[in-house]
Amino acid sequence: MAPTSKHNRKLKIEGTDLPTAKHIPTSASCSLQDRKSAFVFQLDGQPKQSCIDNEIWPPVFKPEFLRSAKSMTPRDNDIFVCTYPKCGTTWIQHICSQLLTENYGPQVGQGKHIISFLPRLPPLEPLFNMLIPELCITSPMIERMGAKFADNLDTPRLLKTHFTWYNVPKNNSAKYILAVRNPKDCLTSYFFHNRNFKIYNYEHGDFSAFFELFLTKNIAFGNYFDYLLSWLPHINDENVLFLKYEDMCADLQQAIVRIGEFLGGKATKHVQDEAILSQIVANSTIKSMKKDQWRWFPENNLRQNIFIRKGGSGDWKNYFTLDQSRRLDSMYQKYLSGTIAEHWWEEEMAWDNLEEDIGIETDLSSISIANGCVNNSSASSRRDSLEDFQGDSIESTDLSLLKTTIQKYIPWRERVSSQSSSGYNSLSSSLY
């Protein structure tokens, strides 16, 4: 039985489990004739997912919760954090929580809640209790938890959603914070997200296979480009605040000020107070958030307790092949040419000249670190990710050689790109 405290809040989770079709050939279609049908499935080489009303969702989603979220009536002062997965959702939730709460800080965030899982038939004795991080309860994903759960929250409600504009509950008096991120970094982060979450059964997932899945509509929460296109006509709506993830990385304080002024009331007063604003900025850096991983998602749901993995911009270059980069560029133009988003991420998505990095394979081949990774990189034209080598053995006598190699072959712009969102330290920076 989980311990209780004055910070814990008793809640219960109910809902209907979906039938499961464990593994289906990749040629199979998950399209359903009956749009009210739902089931869990896993195509070969892909994450486990669910199909509900002809849409793809994570495998733990409940049809009744999802449908209730689509039809819920927002309150006038509701605040919706709207993103495609891995585009800054938790980051913005954390910022908003600080702006809306007096004296909010890590000591407040340590208040975990107890959720009781109940059987479907009497006697209704809890099967077990689970400690859930506060943010999952105080700022729930509406499509995961349902409208009834959100009804229990105090006003103003801070609600998270990955709904397209077509599905998101609408109220002209509610406020919507929309954040977007370039698709290459989004894809890369989403890949590691799927590998880390146990529910997807994708621990050994392959990047190339996930890349192909990302380009389709058969991925949890739907196609990235469909999501973006649904919101583009509304980014200048009076009750919508539009943010780019990359702009938040470049100037976090300015992003927080914009959010505070948009929310109004207490939030505006907080960003006008220099001391409070400075503290919120410090608490909201990626470096700071990485120290409190348990605050963002239940630990037992993750293979590694690393929900905040990296942050920043440009990590995709460590995993994409040149062909994959060109294919995603082509798809971007296909969907977004002629729209306001056509030129949004030209620099962030540009493929740099590979000749700059060729020498690193020769120098690193004499070092006893992940020789297999080096060889695979050469075969697939992938950029070498120094982060991949962190867990491997490095002889002390080789450190100076490795440092020299990094200085010589990794361009300055690429070395700092992974630290652009306030402090993620790569292997190269840790050697100085």
PDB file of C-alpha atoms in Angstrom, residues 115-235:
ATOM      1  CA  ILE A 115      -4.274   6.936  -7.688  1.00  0.00           C
ATOM      2  CA  SER A 116      -6.318   3.887  -6.715  1.00  0.00           C
ATOM      3  CA  PHE A 117      -6.954   1.320  -9.439  1.00  0.00           C
ATOM      4  CA  LEU A 118     -10.347  -0.282  -8.869  1.00  0.00           C
ATOM      5  CA  PRO A 119     -11.798  -3.547 -10.184  1.00  0.00           C
ATOM      6  CA  ARG A 120     -14.856  -3.299 -12.414  1.00  0.00           C
ATOM      7  CA  LEU A 121     -17.096  -5.433 -10.202  1.00  0.00           C
ATOM      8  CA  PRO A 122     -17.915  -5.200  -6.476  1.00  0.00           C
ATOM      9  CA  PRO A 123     -16.471  -5.267  -3.925  1.00  0.00           C
ATOM     10  CA  LEU A 124     -14.697  -2.056  -4.942  1.00  0.00           C
ATOM     11  CA  GLU A 125     -11.543  -2.581  -2.920  1.00  0.00           C
ATOM     12  CA  PRO A 126      -8.450  -1.015  -4.525  1.00  0.00           C
ATOM     13  CA  LEU A 127      -6.393  -3.496  -6.495  1.00  0.00           C
ATOM     14  CA  PHE A 128      -3.321  -1.379  -5.862  1.00  0.00           C
ATOM     15  CA  ASN A 129      -2.241   2.226  -5.375  1.00  0.00           C
ATOM     16  CA  MET A 130       0.274   4.137  -7.443  1.00  0.00           C
ATOM     17  CA  LEU A 131       2.159   7.356  -6.731  1.00  0.00           C
ATOM     18  CA  ILE A 132       1.750   9.748  -9.652  1.00  0.00           C
ATOM     19  CA  PRO A 133       3.797  12.951 -10.169  1.00  0.00           C
ATOM     20  CA  GLU A 134       1.828  16.089  -9.447  1.00  0.00           C
ATOM     21  CA  LEU A 135       1.945  17.503 -12.986  1.00  0.00           C
ATOM     22  CA  CYS A 136       0.152  14.440 -14.377  1.00  0.00           C
ATOM     23  CA  ILE A 137      -2.781  15.209 -12.070  1.00  0.00           C
ATOM     24  CA  THR A 138      -2.880  19.000 -11.905  1.00  0.00           C
ATOM     25  CA  SER A 139      -2.361  19.392 -15.667  1.00  0.00           C
ATOM     26  CA  PRO A 140      -3.716  16.195 -17.239  1.00  0.00           C
ATOM     27  CA  MET A 141      -3.815  15.173 -20.881  1.00  0.00           C
ATOM     28  CA  ILE A 142      -7.538  15.371 -21.560  1.00  0.00           C
ATOM     29  CA  GLU A 143      -7.632  12.672 -24.240  1.00  0.00           C
ATOM     30  CA  ARG A 144      -5.894  10.273 -21.844  1.00  0.00           C
ATOM     31  CA  MET A 145      -7.834  11.087 -18.648  1.00  0.00           C
ATOM     32  CA  GLY A 146     -11.198  12.193 -20.029  1.00  0.00           C
ATOM     33  CA  ALA A 147     -13.626  15.043 -19.360  1.00  0.00           C
ATOM     34  CA  LYS A 148     -14.894  13.606 -16.074  1.00  0.00           C
ATOM     35  CA  PHE A 149     -11.400  13.677 -14.600  1.00  0.00           C
ATOM     36  CA  ALA A 150     -10.908  17.287 -15.737  1.00  0.00           C
ATOM     37  CA  ASP A 151     -14.219  18.234 -14.106  1.00  0.00           C
ATOM     38  CA  ASN A 152     -12.611  17.592 -10.703  1.00  0.00           C
ATOM     39  CA  LEU A 153      -9.910  20.220 -11.238  1.00  0.00           C
ATOM     40  CA  ASP A 154     -10.076  23.671  -9.723  1.00  0.00           C
ATOM     41  CA  THR A 155     -10.304  26.777 -11.875  1.00  0.00           C
ATOM     42  CA  PRO A 156      -8.318  27.869 -13.799  1.00  0.00           C
ATOM     43  CA  ARG A 157      -7.603  24.460 -15.293  1.00  0.00           C
ATOM     44  CA  LEU A 158      -4.298  23.870 -17.061  1.00  0.00           C
ATOM     45  CA  LEU A 159      -5.062  21.147 -19.610  1.00  0.00           C
ATOM     46  CA  LYS A 160      -2.634  19.340 -21.871  1.00  0.00           C
ATOM     47  CA  THR A 161      -3.600  18.007 -25.294  1.00  0.00           C
ATOM     48  CA  HIS A 162      -2.110  16.686 -28.527  1.00  0.00           C
ATOM     49  CA  PHE A 163      -5.425  17.161 -30.347  1.00  0.00           C
ATOM     50  CA  THR A 164      -5.497  18.775 -33.769  1.00  0.00           C
ATOM     51  CA  TRP A 165      -7.466  21.991 -33.991  1.00  0.00           C
ATOM     52  CA  TYR A 166     -10.416  20.015 -35.343  1.00  0.00           C
ATOM     53  CA  ASN A 167     -10.648  17.866 -32.204  1.00  0.00           C
ATOM     54  CA  VAL A 168      -9.648  20.308 -29.474  1.00  0.00           C
ATOM     55  CA  PRO A 169     -12.561  21.565 -27.315  1.00  0.00           C
ATOM     56  CA  LYS A 170     -13.317  25.163 -28.228  1.00  0.00           C
ATOM     57  CA  ASN A 171     -14.383  28.197 -26.248  1.00  0.00           C
ATOM     58  CA  ASN A 172     -13.675  31.749 -27.382  1.00  0.00           C
ATOM     59  CA  SER A 173     -13.038  32.753 -23.768  1.00  0.00           C
ATOM     60  CA  ALA A 174     -10.571  29.919 -23.091  1.00  0.00           C
ATOM     61  CA  LYS A 175      -6.864  30.334 -23.870  1.00  0.00           C
ATOM     62  CA  TYR A 176      -4.748  28.088 -26.074  1.00  0.00           C
ATOM     63  CA  ILE A 177      -0.947  27.976 -26.054  1.00  0.00           C
ATOM     64  CA  LEU A 178       0.266  26.351 -29.267  1.00  0.00           C
ATOM     65  CA  ALA A 179       3.917  25.289 -29.565  1.00  0.00           C
ATOM     66  CA  VAL A 180       5.560  23.830 -32.676  1.00  0.00           C
ATOM     67  CA  ARG A 181       8.982  22.319 -33.366  1.00  0.00           C
ATOM     68  CA  ASN A 182      10.855  21.459 -36.538  1.00  0.00           C
ATOM     69  CA  PRO A 183       9.865  17.962 -37.703  1.00  0.00           C
ATOM     70  CA  LYS A 184      13.383  16.495 -37.776  1.00  0.00           C
ATOM     71  CA  ASP A 185      14.055  17.137 -34.091  1.00  0.00           C
ATOM     72  CA  CYS A 186      10.459  16.217 -33.268  1.00  0.00           C
ATOM     73  CA  LEU A 187      10.842  12.854 -35.033  1.00  0.00           C
ATOM     74  CA  THR A 188      14.134  12.111 -33.280  1.00  0.00           C
ATOM     75  CA  SER A 189      12.760  12.926 -29.840  1.00  0.00           C
ATOM     76  CA  TYR A 190       9.564  10.968 -30.526  1.00  0.00           C
ATOM     77  CA  PHE A 191      11.649   7.919 -31.494  1.00  0.00           C
ATOM     78  CA  PHE A 192      13.447   7.903 -28.135  1.00  0.00           C
ATOM     79  CA  HIS A 193      10.151   8.593 -26.362  1.00  0.00           C
ATOM     80  CA  ASN A 194       8.660   5.434 -27.879  1.00  0.00           C
ATOM     81  CA  ARG A 195      11.713   3.373 -26.967  1.00  0.00           C
ATOM     82  CA  ASN A 196      11.665   4.605 -23.374  1.00  0.00           C
ATOM     83  CA  PHE A 197       7.958   4.165 -22.586  1.00  0.00           C
ATOM     84  CA  LYS A 198       7.119   0.583 -21.672  1.00  0.00           C
ATOM     85  CA  ILE A 199       3.595   0.826 -23.079  1.00  0.00           C
ATOM     86  CA  TYR A 200       4.910   0.930 -26.644  1.00  0.00           C
ATOM     87  CA  ASN A 201       6.880  -2.347 -26.364  1.00  0.00           C
ATOM     88  CA  TYR A 202       9.575  -0.719 -28.508  1.00  0.00           C
ATOM     89  CA  GLU A 203      12.726  -0.964 -26.422  1.00  0.00           C
ATOM     90  CA  HIS A 204      14.800  -2.155 -29.383  1.00  0.00           C
ATOM     91  CA  GLY A 205      13.020  -0.058 -31.987  1.00  0.00           C
ATOM     92  CA  ASP A 206      14.951   0.835 -35.135  1.00  0.00           C
ATOM     93  CA  PHE A 207      15.333   4.484 -36.124  1.00  0.00           C
ATOM     94  CA  SER A 208      14.885   3.834 -39.846  1.00  0.00           C
ATOM     95  CA  ALA A 209      11.656   1.922 -39.244  1.00  0.00           C
ATOM     96  CA  PHE A 210      10.341   4.691 -36.998  1.00  0.00           C
ATOM     97  CA  PHE A 211      11.305   7.273 -39.620  1.00  0.00           C
ATOM     98  CA  GLU A 212       9.078   5.502 -42.140  1.00  0.00           C
ATOM     99  CA  LEU A 213       6.228   5.351 -39.614  1.00  0.00           C
ATOM    100  CA  PHE A 214       6.524   9.077 -38.854  1.00  0.00           C
ATOM    101  CA  LEU A 215       5.890   9.916 -42.503  1.00  0.00           C
ATOM    102  CA  THR A 216       2.544   8.111 -42.448  1.00  0.00           C
ATOM    103  CA  LYS A 217      -0.755   8.766 -40.707  1.00  0.00           C
ATOM    104  CA  ASN A 218      -0.503   5.494 -38.746  1.00  0.00           C
ATOM    105  CA  ILE A 219       1.372   6.872 -35.754  1.00  0.00           C
ATOM    106  CA  ALA A 220       0.020   7.702 -32.302  1.00  0.00           C
ATOM    107  CA  PHE A 221      -1.610  11.167 -32.295  1.00  0.00           C
ATOM    108  CA  GLY A 222      -1.615  11.247 -36.083  1.00  0.00           C
ATOM    109  CA  ASN A 223       0.582  12.732 -38.761  1.00  0.00           C
ATOM    110  CA  TYR A 224       2.836  15.658 -37.782  1.00  0.00           C
ATOM    111  CA  PHE A 225       2.017  17.655 -40.912  1.00  0.00           C
ATOM    112  CA  ASP A 226      -1.729  17.130 -40.594  1.00  0.00           C
ATOM    113  CA  TYR A 227      -1.468  18.427 -37.037  1.00  0.00           C
ATOM    114  CA  LEU A 228       0.456  21.524 -38.072  1.00  0.00           C
ATOM    115  CA  LEU A 229      -1.838  22.292 -41.011  1.00  0.00           C
ATOM    116  CA  SER A 230      -4.903  22.106 -38.775  1.00  0.00           C
ATOM    117  CA  TRP A 231      -3.550  24.837 -36.497  1.00  0.00           C
ATOM    118  CA  LEU A 232      -1.929  27.188 -39.040  1.00  0.00           C
ATOM    119  CA  PRO A 233      -5.098  29.202 -39.802  1.00  0.00           C
ATOM    120  CA  HIS A 234      -5.506  29.916 -36.084  1.00  0.00           C
ATOM    121  CA  ILE A 235      -2.041  30.937 -34.887  1.00  0.00           C
TER     122      ILE A 235
END
